[in-house]
C-alpha cells in the first residue's frame, strides 16, 4: 500500500498536467456550447411555421433556415462524438488550402470544435424543450402588455425556461466531463492519456485508479454546484406561489 501511494505521488505531476488539459477542454466546451445551444434553440423557434406567415417568408426564408438547423442537429446528435473527433482531426488534415498547405488542426483545436458543435446540438434541444414548456398564456399576457417578441423571450420566457432546464443541463455537463476522455483517441494528452502512458510504461493499474478518482471528484463538485443553482432558481426559493 505504501509503495502504491509513493508511486502515485511520483506520477502525480504527469496526471496533473493531463488534468489541466481535461479541465481546459471541459471549460472551453461548456462556455461556448451553452450560449451557442441557446442561440440555436431561439433561432429554431423564430423560424418555426406560423399560420400568419406569408408565402415568401414561409418558403424562401424560414424553410431553408429551418432545414439547415435540422440538418445540423440531426448530424451532430446522430453520429458518435468520436467519429466527429476523427473527422475534424484527420479529415481537416486532408483539406488543401490555396497555398498548398493542409488545413491541419492541433488535437486540442479539433477537440474543441467537435465538442462544442456536438454539445451545442444537445443543449439546443434541451433549451427548446424548456421554451416549449412555458405556458402559452405567458405569451398572450406579454403581447397584451405590449412587449415585442424579443422582449417576451428575454424577460418572460427565458427566465422561466432556465428553472426547468437546469437538471438536464447538469446531466449533460457531467457526461461532458467523462466524454473529454474521448479526446485521447486523437493524441490529446489529457488525464486519461497521461494515465495510459504511465500504465504502459510501468505496467501498473494504479494510474487508472488515480485518474478515476479525479473524474469522480470533478463530477462530485459539479453535482454540488448544480444542486445549489437549481435550489436558487426554484420557485419556492424565489417566493413565487
XYZ file of C-alpha atoms in Angstrom:
241
model
C 0.000 0.000 0.000
C 2.793 2.390 0.925
C 4.621 1.632 -2.337
C 1.422 2.340 -4.291
C 0.981 5.715 -2.584
C 4.623 6.589 -3.217
C 4.233 5.608 -6.868
C 1.094 7.730 -7.315
C 2.886 10.702 -5.717
C 5.736 10.119 -8.160
C 3.489 10.209 -11.258
C 1.170 12.912 -9.836
C 2.816 15.769 -11.816
C 2.100 13.902 -15.085
C -1.509 13.282 -14.085
C -1.976 16.913 -13.034
C -0.688 18.099 -16.426
C -3.246 15.850 -18.087
C -5.923 17.070 -15.671
C -5.214 20.672 -16.705
C -5.883 19.767 -20.346
C -9.070 17.905 -19.388
C -10.384 20.844 -17.358
C -9.430 23.306 -20.091
C -11.286 21.296 -22.740
C -14.281 20.953 -20.414
C -14.393 24.670 -19.574
C -13.978 25.898 -23.160
C -16.632 23.473 -24.407
C -19.126 24.485 -21.732
C -18.537 28.237 -22.135
C -19.005 28.070 -25.919
C -21.628 25.342 -26.321
C -24.178 26.682 -23.802
C -24.725 30.085 -25.479
C -24.484 28.506 -28.938
C -27.112 25.940 -27.975
C -29.381 28.685 -26.632
C -28.984 30.704 -29.842
C -29.770 27.669 -31.993
C -32.903 26.902 -29.947
C -34.119 30.517 -30.109
C -33.387 30.672 -33.817
C -35.231 27.404 -34.404
C -38.271 28.776 -32.611
C -38.043 32.015 -34.595
C -38.158 30.174 -37.949
C -40.883 27.730 -36.882
C -44.020 27.548 -39.030
C -46.763 30.025 -38.220
C -50.225 30.271 -39.834
C -49.738 34.014 -40.327
C -46.529 33.607 -42.375
C -46.624 34.970 -45.904
C -45.678 32.689 -48.812
C -42.258 34.281 -49.415
C -41.315 34.291 -45.747
C -42.558 30.738 -45.277
C -40.771 29.067 -48.211
C -37.827 31.300 -49.097
C -36.694 32.486 -45.655
C -37.895 30.208 -42.877
C -37.849 26.880 -44.706
C -34.150 26.982 -45.801
C -33.035 28.172 -42.352
C -35.142 25.560 -40.590
C -33.751 22.888 -42.928
C -30.135 23.858 -42.157
C -30.760 23.873 -38.392
C -32.436 20.464 -38.519
C -29.582 19.024 -40.596
C -27.039 20.343 -38.067
C -28.952 18.867 -35.123
C -29.505 15.573 -36.940
C -25.852 15.120 -37.906
C -24.262 16.053 -34.579
C -26.806 14.209 -32.442
C -26.971 11.210 -34.761
C -23.268 10.398 -35.150
C -20.762 9.312 -32.471
C -18.673 12.035 -30.879
C -15.519 10.009 -31.512
C -16.326 9.932 -35.239
C -16.683 13.715 -35.187
C -13.307 13.996 -33.451
C -11.712 11.870 -36.186
C -13.419 13.960 -38.876
C -12.102 17.302 -37.613
C -8.630 15.989 -36.752
C -7.822 13.590 -39.592
C -10.280 14.980 -42.144
C -9.080 18.575 -41.795
C -5.505 17.459 -42.462
C -6.618 16.195 -45.890
C -8.040 19.574 -46.932
C -5.583 21.532 -49.072
C -5.523 25.332 -48.912
C -4.797 27.580 -51.885
C -1.223 27.948 -50.599
C -0.748 24.195 -50.908
C -0.636 23.622 -47.155
C -3.082 21.312 -45.420
C -5.748 22.561 -43.015
C -4.229 20.600 -40.125
C -5.688 21.220 -36.662
C -3.981 20.568 -33.365
C -5.551 17.824 -31.225
C -6.896 20.445 -28.814
C -8.382 22.655 -31.558
C -10.040 19.677 -33.264
C -11.395 18.522 -29.894
C -12.845 21.947 -29.087
C -14.621 22.213 -32.461
C -16.070 18.708 -32.238
C -17.122 19.012 -28.596
C -18.666 22.481 -28.956
C -20.716 21.585 -32.043
C -21.791 18.267 -30.539
C -22.823 19.580 -27.140
C -24.417 22.739 -28.559
C -26.761 20.457 -30.530
C -27.801 18.636 -27.356
C -28.112 21.834 -25.334
C -30.218 23.360 -28.123
C -32.793 20.583 -27.799
C -32.778 20.936 -24.006
C -33.369 24.692 -24.244
C -36.060 24.202 -26.895
C -37.852 21.757 -24.614
C -37.748 24.364 -21.857
C -39.122 27.057 -24.171
C -41.962 24.811 -25.332
C -42.753 24.022 -21.696
C -43.537 27.662 -20.876
C -47.277 28.185 -20.591
C -48.796 29.688 -23.737
C -50.696 32.131 -21.564
C -47.381 33.839 -20.790
C -47.007 34.757 -24.458
C -50.543 36.127 -24.623
C -50.037 38.148 -21.437
C -46.767 39.580 -22.803
C -48.497 40.545 -26.043
C -51.281 42.232 -24.085
C -48.641 44.235 -22.196
C -47.168 45.444 -25.475
C -43.902 43.502 -25.272
C -42.123 42.655 -28.510
C -41.133 39.086 -29.383
C -37.536 39.701 -28.300
C -38.639 41.316 -25.024
C -41.001 38.410 -24.339
C -38.178 35.928 -24.800
C -35.720 37.939 -22.717
C -37.887 38.933 -19.765
C -40.614 36.254 -19.656
C -39.751 33.012 -21.453
C -36.017 32.555 -20.854
C -36.110 33.187 -17.051
C -38.893 30.601 -16.653
C -37.214 28.188 -19.051
C -33.951 28.251 -17.080
C -35.644 26.783 -13.996
C -36.735 23.700 -15.929
C -33.554 23.057 -17.938
C -31.037 23.052 -15.083
C -31.425 19.295 -14.261
C -30.905 18.065 -17.870
C -28.068 20.558 -18.389
C -26.449 19.281 -15.197
C -26.671 15.722 -16.532
C -25.147 16.699 -19.890
C -22.372 18.619 -18.126
C -21.431 15.585 -16.057
C -21.447 13.471 -19.222
C -19.174 16.077 -20.810
C -16.579 15.558 -18.067
C -16.433 11.858 -18.917
C -16.586 12.430 -22.685
C -13.435 14.555 -22.586
C -11.574 11.239 -22.264
C -12.502 10.536 -25.911
C -10.049 13.264 -26.957
C -7.214 10.918 -26.016
C -8.083 8.985 -29.203
C -6.587 11.803 -31.309
C -3.390 12.085 -29.258
C -4.519 14.839 -26.886
C -2.551 14.371 -23.654
C -5.472 14.667 -21.266
C -5.930 12.991 -17.897
C -6.778 9.585 -19.346
C -3.930 9.678 -21.870
C -1.443 10.613 -19.146
C -2.686 7.702 -17.032
C -2.491 5.322 -20.002
C 1.099 6.331 -20.670
C 2.045 5.596 -17.073
C 0.314 2.200 -17.253
C 2.092 1.274 -20.495
C 5.451 2.406 -19.133
C 5.312 0.952 -15.629
C 2.816 -1.912 -16.093
C 0.751 -0.788 -13.089
C -3.016 -0.255 -12.843
C -2.869 2.415 -10.109
C -2.566 5.375 -12.571
C -6.005 4.488 -13.972
C -7.432 4.300 -10.453
C -5.945 7.721 -9.677
C -7.459 9.127 -12.901
C -10.843 7.638 -11.957
C -10.613 9.388 -8.582
C -10.001 12.727 -10.304
C -13.056 12.238 -12.541
C -15.186 11.303 -9.525
C -14.105 14.429 -7.636
C -14.925 16.653 -10.622
C -18.396 15.126 -11.037
C -18.996 15.442 -7.281
C -18.148 19.161 -7.382
C -20.382 19.705 -10.439
C -23.267 17.834 -8.801
C -22.970 20.078 -5.739
C -22.731 23.298 -7.817
C -25.741 22.467 -9.999
C -27.692 21.408 -6.924
C -27.126 24.859 -5.436
C -28.064 26.575 -8.710
C -31.247 24.529 -9.007
C -32.169 25.413 -5.442
C -31.636 29.126 -6.054
C -33.734 29.085 -9.206
C -36.532 27.015 -7.765
C -39.915 28.665 -7.438
C -40.034 28.110 -3.672
C -36.691 29.867 -3.181
C -37.911 32.832 -5.238
C -41.018 33.109 -3.101
C -43.332 32.586 -6.066
C -46.552 30.788 -5.261
